[in-house]
Short mmCIF file of C-alpha atoms in Angstrom, two decimals:
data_model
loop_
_atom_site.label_atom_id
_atom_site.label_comp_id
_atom_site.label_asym_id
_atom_site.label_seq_id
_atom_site.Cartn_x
_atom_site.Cartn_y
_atom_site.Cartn_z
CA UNK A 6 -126.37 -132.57 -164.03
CA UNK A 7 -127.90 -130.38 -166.54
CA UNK A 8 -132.20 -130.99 -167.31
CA UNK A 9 -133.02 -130.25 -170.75
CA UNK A 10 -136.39 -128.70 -171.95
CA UNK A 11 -137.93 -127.67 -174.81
CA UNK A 12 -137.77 -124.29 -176.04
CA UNK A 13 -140.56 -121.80 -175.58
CA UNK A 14 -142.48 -121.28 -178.84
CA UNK A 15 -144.39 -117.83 -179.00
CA UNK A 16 -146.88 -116.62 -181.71
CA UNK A 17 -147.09 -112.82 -183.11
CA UNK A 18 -150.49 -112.53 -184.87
CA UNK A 19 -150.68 -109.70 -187.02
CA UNK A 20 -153.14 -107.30 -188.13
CA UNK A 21 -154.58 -107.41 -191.80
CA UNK A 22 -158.88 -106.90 -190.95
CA UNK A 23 -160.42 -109.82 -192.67
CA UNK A 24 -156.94 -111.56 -193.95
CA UNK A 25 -156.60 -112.56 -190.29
CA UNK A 26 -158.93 -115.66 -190.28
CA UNK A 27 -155.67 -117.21 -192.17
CA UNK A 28 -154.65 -116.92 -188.24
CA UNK A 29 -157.26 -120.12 -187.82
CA UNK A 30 -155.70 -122.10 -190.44
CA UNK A 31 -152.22 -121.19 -188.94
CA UNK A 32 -153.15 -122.67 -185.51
CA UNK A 33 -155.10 -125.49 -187.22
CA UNK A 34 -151.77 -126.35 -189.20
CA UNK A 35 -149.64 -125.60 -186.06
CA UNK A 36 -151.81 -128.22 -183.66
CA UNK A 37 -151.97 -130.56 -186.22
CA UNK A 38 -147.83 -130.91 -185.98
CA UNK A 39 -148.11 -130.73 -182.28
CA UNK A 40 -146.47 -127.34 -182.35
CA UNK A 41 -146.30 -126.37 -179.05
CA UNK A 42 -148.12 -122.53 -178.48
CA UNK A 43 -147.05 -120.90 -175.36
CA UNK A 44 -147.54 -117.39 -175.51
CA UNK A 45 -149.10 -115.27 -177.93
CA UNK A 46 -149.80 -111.49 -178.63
CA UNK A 47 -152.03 -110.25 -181.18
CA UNK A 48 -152.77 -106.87 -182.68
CA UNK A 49 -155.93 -106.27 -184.62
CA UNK A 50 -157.38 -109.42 -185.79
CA UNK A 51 -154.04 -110.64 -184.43
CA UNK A 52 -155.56 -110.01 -180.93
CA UNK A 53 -159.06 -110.89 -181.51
CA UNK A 54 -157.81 -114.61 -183.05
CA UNK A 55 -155.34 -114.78 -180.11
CA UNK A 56 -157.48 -113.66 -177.41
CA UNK A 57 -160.36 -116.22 -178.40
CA UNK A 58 -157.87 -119.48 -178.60
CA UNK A 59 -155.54 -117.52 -175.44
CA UNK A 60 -158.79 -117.74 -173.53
CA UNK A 61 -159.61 -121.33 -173.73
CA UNK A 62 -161.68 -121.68 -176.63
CA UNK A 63 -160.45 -124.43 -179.23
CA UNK A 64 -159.24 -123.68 -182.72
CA UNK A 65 -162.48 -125.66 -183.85
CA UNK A 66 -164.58 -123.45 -182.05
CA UNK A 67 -163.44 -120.34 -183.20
CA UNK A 68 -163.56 -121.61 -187.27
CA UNK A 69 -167.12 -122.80 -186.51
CA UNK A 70 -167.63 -118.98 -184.82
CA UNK A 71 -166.22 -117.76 -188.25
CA UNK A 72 -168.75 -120.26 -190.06
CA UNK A 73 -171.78 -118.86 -188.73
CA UNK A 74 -171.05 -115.10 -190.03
CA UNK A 75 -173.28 -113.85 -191.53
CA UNK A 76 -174.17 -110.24 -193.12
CA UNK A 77 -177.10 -110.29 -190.82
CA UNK A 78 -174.86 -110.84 -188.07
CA UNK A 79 -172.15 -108.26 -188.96
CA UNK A 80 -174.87 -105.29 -189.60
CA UNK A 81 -176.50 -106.33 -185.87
CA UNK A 82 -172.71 -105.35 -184.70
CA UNK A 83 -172.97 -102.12 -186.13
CA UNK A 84 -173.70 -99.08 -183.52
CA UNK A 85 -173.21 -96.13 -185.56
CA UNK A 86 -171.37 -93.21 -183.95
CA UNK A 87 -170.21 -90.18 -186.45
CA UNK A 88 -168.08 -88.69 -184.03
CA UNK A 89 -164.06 -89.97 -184.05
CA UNK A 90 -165.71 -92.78 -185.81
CA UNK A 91 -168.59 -94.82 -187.66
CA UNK A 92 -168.89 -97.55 -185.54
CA UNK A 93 -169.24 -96.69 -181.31
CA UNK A 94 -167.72 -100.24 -181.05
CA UNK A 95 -170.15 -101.36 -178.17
CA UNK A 96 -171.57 -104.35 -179.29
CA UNK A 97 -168.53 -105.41 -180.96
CA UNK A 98 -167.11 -105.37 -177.56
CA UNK A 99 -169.75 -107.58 -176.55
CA UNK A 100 -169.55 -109.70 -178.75
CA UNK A 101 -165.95 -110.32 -178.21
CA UNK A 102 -166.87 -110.71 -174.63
CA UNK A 103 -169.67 -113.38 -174.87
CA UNK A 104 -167.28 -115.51 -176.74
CA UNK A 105 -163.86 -115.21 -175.13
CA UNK A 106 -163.67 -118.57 -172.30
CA UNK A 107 -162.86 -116.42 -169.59
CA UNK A 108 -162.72 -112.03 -168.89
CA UNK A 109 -159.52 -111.12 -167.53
CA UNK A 110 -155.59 -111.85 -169.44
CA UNK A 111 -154.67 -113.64 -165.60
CA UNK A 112 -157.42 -116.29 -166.19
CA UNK A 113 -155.95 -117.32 -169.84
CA UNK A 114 -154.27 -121.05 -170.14
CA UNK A 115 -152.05 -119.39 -172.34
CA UNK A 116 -150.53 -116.13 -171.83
CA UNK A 117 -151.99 -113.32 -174.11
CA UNK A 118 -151.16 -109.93 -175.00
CA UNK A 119 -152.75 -107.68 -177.17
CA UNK A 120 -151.34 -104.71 -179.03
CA UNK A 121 -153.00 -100.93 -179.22
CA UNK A 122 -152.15 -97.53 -180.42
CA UNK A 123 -151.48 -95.05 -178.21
CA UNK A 124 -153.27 -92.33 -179.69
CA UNK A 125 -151.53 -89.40 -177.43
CA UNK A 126 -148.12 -90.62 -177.84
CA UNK A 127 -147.82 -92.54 -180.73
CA UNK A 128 -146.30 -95.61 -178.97
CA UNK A 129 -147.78 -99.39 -179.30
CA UNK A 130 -149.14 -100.21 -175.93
CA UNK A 131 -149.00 -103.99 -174.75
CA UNK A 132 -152.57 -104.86 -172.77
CA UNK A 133 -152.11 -107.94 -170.41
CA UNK A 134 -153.43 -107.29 -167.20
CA UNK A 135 -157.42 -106.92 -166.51
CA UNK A 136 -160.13 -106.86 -168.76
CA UNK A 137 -159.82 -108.51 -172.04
CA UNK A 138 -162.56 -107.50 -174.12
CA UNK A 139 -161.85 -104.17 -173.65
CA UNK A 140 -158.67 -104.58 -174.46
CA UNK A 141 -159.24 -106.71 -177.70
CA UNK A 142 -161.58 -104.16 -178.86
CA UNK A 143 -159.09 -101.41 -178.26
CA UNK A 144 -156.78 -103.58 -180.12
CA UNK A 145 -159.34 -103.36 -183.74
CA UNK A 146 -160.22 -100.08 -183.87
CA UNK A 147 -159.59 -99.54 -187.54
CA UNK A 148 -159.08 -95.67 -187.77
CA UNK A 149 -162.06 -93.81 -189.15
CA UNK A 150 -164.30 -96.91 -188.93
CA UNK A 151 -163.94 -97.67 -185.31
CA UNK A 152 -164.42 -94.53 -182.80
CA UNK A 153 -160.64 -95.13 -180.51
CA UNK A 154 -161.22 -97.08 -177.04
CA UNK A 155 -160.80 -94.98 -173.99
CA UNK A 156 -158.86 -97.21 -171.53
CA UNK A 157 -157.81 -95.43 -168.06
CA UNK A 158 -157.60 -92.03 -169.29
CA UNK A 159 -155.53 -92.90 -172.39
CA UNK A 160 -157.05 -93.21 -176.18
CA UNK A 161 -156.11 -96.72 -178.04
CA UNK A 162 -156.53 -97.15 -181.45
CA UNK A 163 -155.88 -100.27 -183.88
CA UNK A 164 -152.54 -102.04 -183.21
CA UNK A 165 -151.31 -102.09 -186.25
CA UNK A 166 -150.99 -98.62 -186.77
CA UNK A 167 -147.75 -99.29 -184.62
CA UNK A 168 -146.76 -102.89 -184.18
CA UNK A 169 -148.31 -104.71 -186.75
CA UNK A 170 -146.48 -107.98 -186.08
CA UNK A 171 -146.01 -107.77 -182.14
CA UNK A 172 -142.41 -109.69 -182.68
CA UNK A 173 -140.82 -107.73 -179.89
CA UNK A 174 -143.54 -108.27 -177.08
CA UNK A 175 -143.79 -112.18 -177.86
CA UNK A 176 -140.00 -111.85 -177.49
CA UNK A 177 -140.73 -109.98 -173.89
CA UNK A 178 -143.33 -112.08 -172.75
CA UNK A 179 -140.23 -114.95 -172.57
CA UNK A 180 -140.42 -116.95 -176.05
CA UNK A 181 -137.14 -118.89 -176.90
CA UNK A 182 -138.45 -119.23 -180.45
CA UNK A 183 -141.20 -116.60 -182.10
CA UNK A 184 -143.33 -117.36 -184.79
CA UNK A 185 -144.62 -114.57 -186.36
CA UNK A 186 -147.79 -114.57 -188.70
CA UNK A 187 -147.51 -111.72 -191.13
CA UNK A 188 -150.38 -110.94 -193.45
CA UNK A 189 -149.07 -107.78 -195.09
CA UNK A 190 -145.68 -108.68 -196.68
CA UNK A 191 -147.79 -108.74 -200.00
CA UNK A 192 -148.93 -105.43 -201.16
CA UNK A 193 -151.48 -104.80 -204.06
CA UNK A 194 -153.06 -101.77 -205.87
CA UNK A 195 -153.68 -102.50 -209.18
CA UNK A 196 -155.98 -98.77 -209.11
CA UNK A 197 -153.26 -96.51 -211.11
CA UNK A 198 -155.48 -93.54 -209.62
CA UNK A 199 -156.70 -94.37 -206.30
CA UNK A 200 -160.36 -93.10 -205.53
CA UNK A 201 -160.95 -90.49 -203.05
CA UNK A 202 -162.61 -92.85 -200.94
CA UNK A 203 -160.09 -95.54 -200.73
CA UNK A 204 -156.54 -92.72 -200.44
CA UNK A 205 -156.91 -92.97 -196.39
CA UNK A 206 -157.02 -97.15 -196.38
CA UNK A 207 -154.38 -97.76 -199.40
CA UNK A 208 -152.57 -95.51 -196.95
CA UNK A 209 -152.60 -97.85 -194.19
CA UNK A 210 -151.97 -100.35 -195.97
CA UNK A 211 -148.54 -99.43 -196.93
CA UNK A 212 -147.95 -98.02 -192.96
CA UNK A 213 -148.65 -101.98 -192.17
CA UNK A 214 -146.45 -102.70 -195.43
CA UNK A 215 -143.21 -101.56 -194.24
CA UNK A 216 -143.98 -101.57 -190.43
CA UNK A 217 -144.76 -104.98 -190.59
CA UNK A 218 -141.56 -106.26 -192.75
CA UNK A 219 -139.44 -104.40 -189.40
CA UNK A 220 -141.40 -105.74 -187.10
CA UNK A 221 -140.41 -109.68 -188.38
CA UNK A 222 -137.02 -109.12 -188.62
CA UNK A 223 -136.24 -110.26 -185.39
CA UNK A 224 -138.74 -113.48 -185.63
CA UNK A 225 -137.64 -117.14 -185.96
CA UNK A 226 -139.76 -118.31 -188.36
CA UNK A 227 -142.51 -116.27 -190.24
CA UNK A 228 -145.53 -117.57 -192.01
CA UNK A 229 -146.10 -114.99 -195.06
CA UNK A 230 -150.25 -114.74 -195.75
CA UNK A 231 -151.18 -113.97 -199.25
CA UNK A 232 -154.78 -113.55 -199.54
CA UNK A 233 -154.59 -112.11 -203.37
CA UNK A 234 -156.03 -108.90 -202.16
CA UNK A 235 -156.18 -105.34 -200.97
CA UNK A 236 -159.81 -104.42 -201.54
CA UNK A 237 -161.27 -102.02 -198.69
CA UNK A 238 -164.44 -104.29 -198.86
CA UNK A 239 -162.38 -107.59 -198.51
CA UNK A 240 -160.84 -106.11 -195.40
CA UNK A 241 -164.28 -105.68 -193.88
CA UNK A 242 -165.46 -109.01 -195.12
CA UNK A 243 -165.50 -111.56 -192.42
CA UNK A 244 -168.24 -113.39 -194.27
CA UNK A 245 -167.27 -116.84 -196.22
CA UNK A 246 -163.46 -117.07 -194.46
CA UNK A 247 -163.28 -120.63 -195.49
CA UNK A 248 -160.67 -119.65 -198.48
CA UNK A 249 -158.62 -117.53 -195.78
CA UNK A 250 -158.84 -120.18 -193.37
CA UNK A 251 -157.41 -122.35 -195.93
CA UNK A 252 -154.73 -120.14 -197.15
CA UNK A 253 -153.16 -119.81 -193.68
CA UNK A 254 -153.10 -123.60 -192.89
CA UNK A 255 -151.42 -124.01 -196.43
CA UNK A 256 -148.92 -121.40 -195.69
CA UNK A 257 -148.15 -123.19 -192.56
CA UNK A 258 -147.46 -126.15 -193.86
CA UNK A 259 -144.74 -124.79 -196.28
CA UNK A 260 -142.72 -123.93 -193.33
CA UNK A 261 -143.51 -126.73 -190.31
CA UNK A 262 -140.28 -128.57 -191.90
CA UNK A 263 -138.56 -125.50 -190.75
CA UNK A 264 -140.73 -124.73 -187.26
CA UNK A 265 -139.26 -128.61 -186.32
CA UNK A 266 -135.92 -127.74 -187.40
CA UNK A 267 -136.16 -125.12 -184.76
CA UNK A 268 -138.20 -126.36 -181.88
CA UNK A 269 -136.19 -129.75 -182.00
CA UNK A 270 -133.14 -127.69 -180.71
CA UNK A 271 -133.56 -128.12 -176.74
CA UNK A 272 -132.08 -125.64 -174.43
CA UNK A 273 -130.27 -126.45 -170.87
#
């Protein structure tokens, strides 16, 4: 006699700076429907969203975190460090620390992983043993803005320079069905010249652009984020997420007929 369970349902976050506190309304959306999450990996914001809810902290908690930014807050983050970056990234680590539920990926209720850059090789590089913070903060390190984590000898910079939508490590960490969040499938410039000052982000941008559309070929389902914008300010501007927030649980709910399509399939 055969048992039958549910399928596993795993959750790619992906990177986008600021675009990722959609990733709140997407878990909002998701518990509302009692959407299982068992496994997620993050990169970028991906990670930091991930890591927070991974951790123990609930979805409320981490809008109401989200809430109380402020500029004020943001600046206090703000350690400057010229060399291999602008930011040294140390009390962004902290903060990341002092409101994750627990310090190490073993301790998570649900497993995590979050996605760096291997800055020697090139490679992603999946973190999801030991310390998290560190690993989260590795994770965000926006080139040029955020001096690269050194992690055991090896240099880690933001994931999405190389797995923007971790599809493929949700996929290895044992998900039946992956849902992957995408918040770059919509590209903008509307600048027919770009400035000299915004060349090296448009550029990322359209790395993340076409990395991320690979990347969710293999997923199940994907939620598509359009935040109407690709503004190098708006991608530092964590301040007044309430729209983003509210773009991600409405994108969600376009495709939960489709996420109970899928999870209502059982597997032997």
């Amino acid at each position: 006699m055969h048992t039958r369970t549910r399928q596993k349902v795993g959750l790619a976050l992906g990177s986008g700076g600021s675009k990722g506190l959609a990733h709140i309304g997407v878990i909002k959306a998701l518990r509302a429907h009692d959407i299982p999450i068992d496994m997620i990996a993050g990169s970028s914001i991906g990670a930091m969203i991930g890591g927070l809810y991974a951790s123990g902290r609930s979805i409320e908690d981490i809008e109401k975190i989200s809430w109380d930014a402020n500029w004020r807050m943001m600046f206090a983050m703000v350690d400057p460090k010229l060399k291999r970056g602008l930011i040294r990234g140390n009390k962004v680590k902290e903060f990341i620390r002092h409101e994750l539920k627990v310090n190490t990926f073993e301790e998570c209720p649900i497993p995590f992983s979050a996605i760096a850059t291997d800055m020697q090789t090139g490679a992603f590089h999946v973190f999801n043993a030991g310390d998290m913070a560190t690993a989260i903060r590795a994770s965000i390190s926006v080139p040029v803005a955020f001096k690269p984590e050194e992690i055991d000898g090896g240099i880690y910079a933001d994931g999405g320079l190389s797995a923007p939508v971790p599809v493929e490590t949700v996929r290895q960490m044992g998900a039946d069905i992956v849902v992957a969040v995408n918040l770059d499938k919509h590209y903008y410039n509307e600048k027919k010249k770009p400035a000299w000052y915004t060349v090296a982000y448009d550029s990322l941008n359209i790395l993340r652009y076409h990395l991320a559309l690979q990347n969710v070929e293999d997923a199940d389902v994907v939620i598509d984020i359009d935040t109407h914008t690709s503004d190098v300010f708006d991608f530092f501007n964590f301040v007044d997420g309430a729209e983003k927030i509210a773009i991600g649980e409405k994108a969600t709910e376009e495709i939960i007929p489709q996420l109970e399509r899928v999870t209502a399939e059982q597997v032997k």
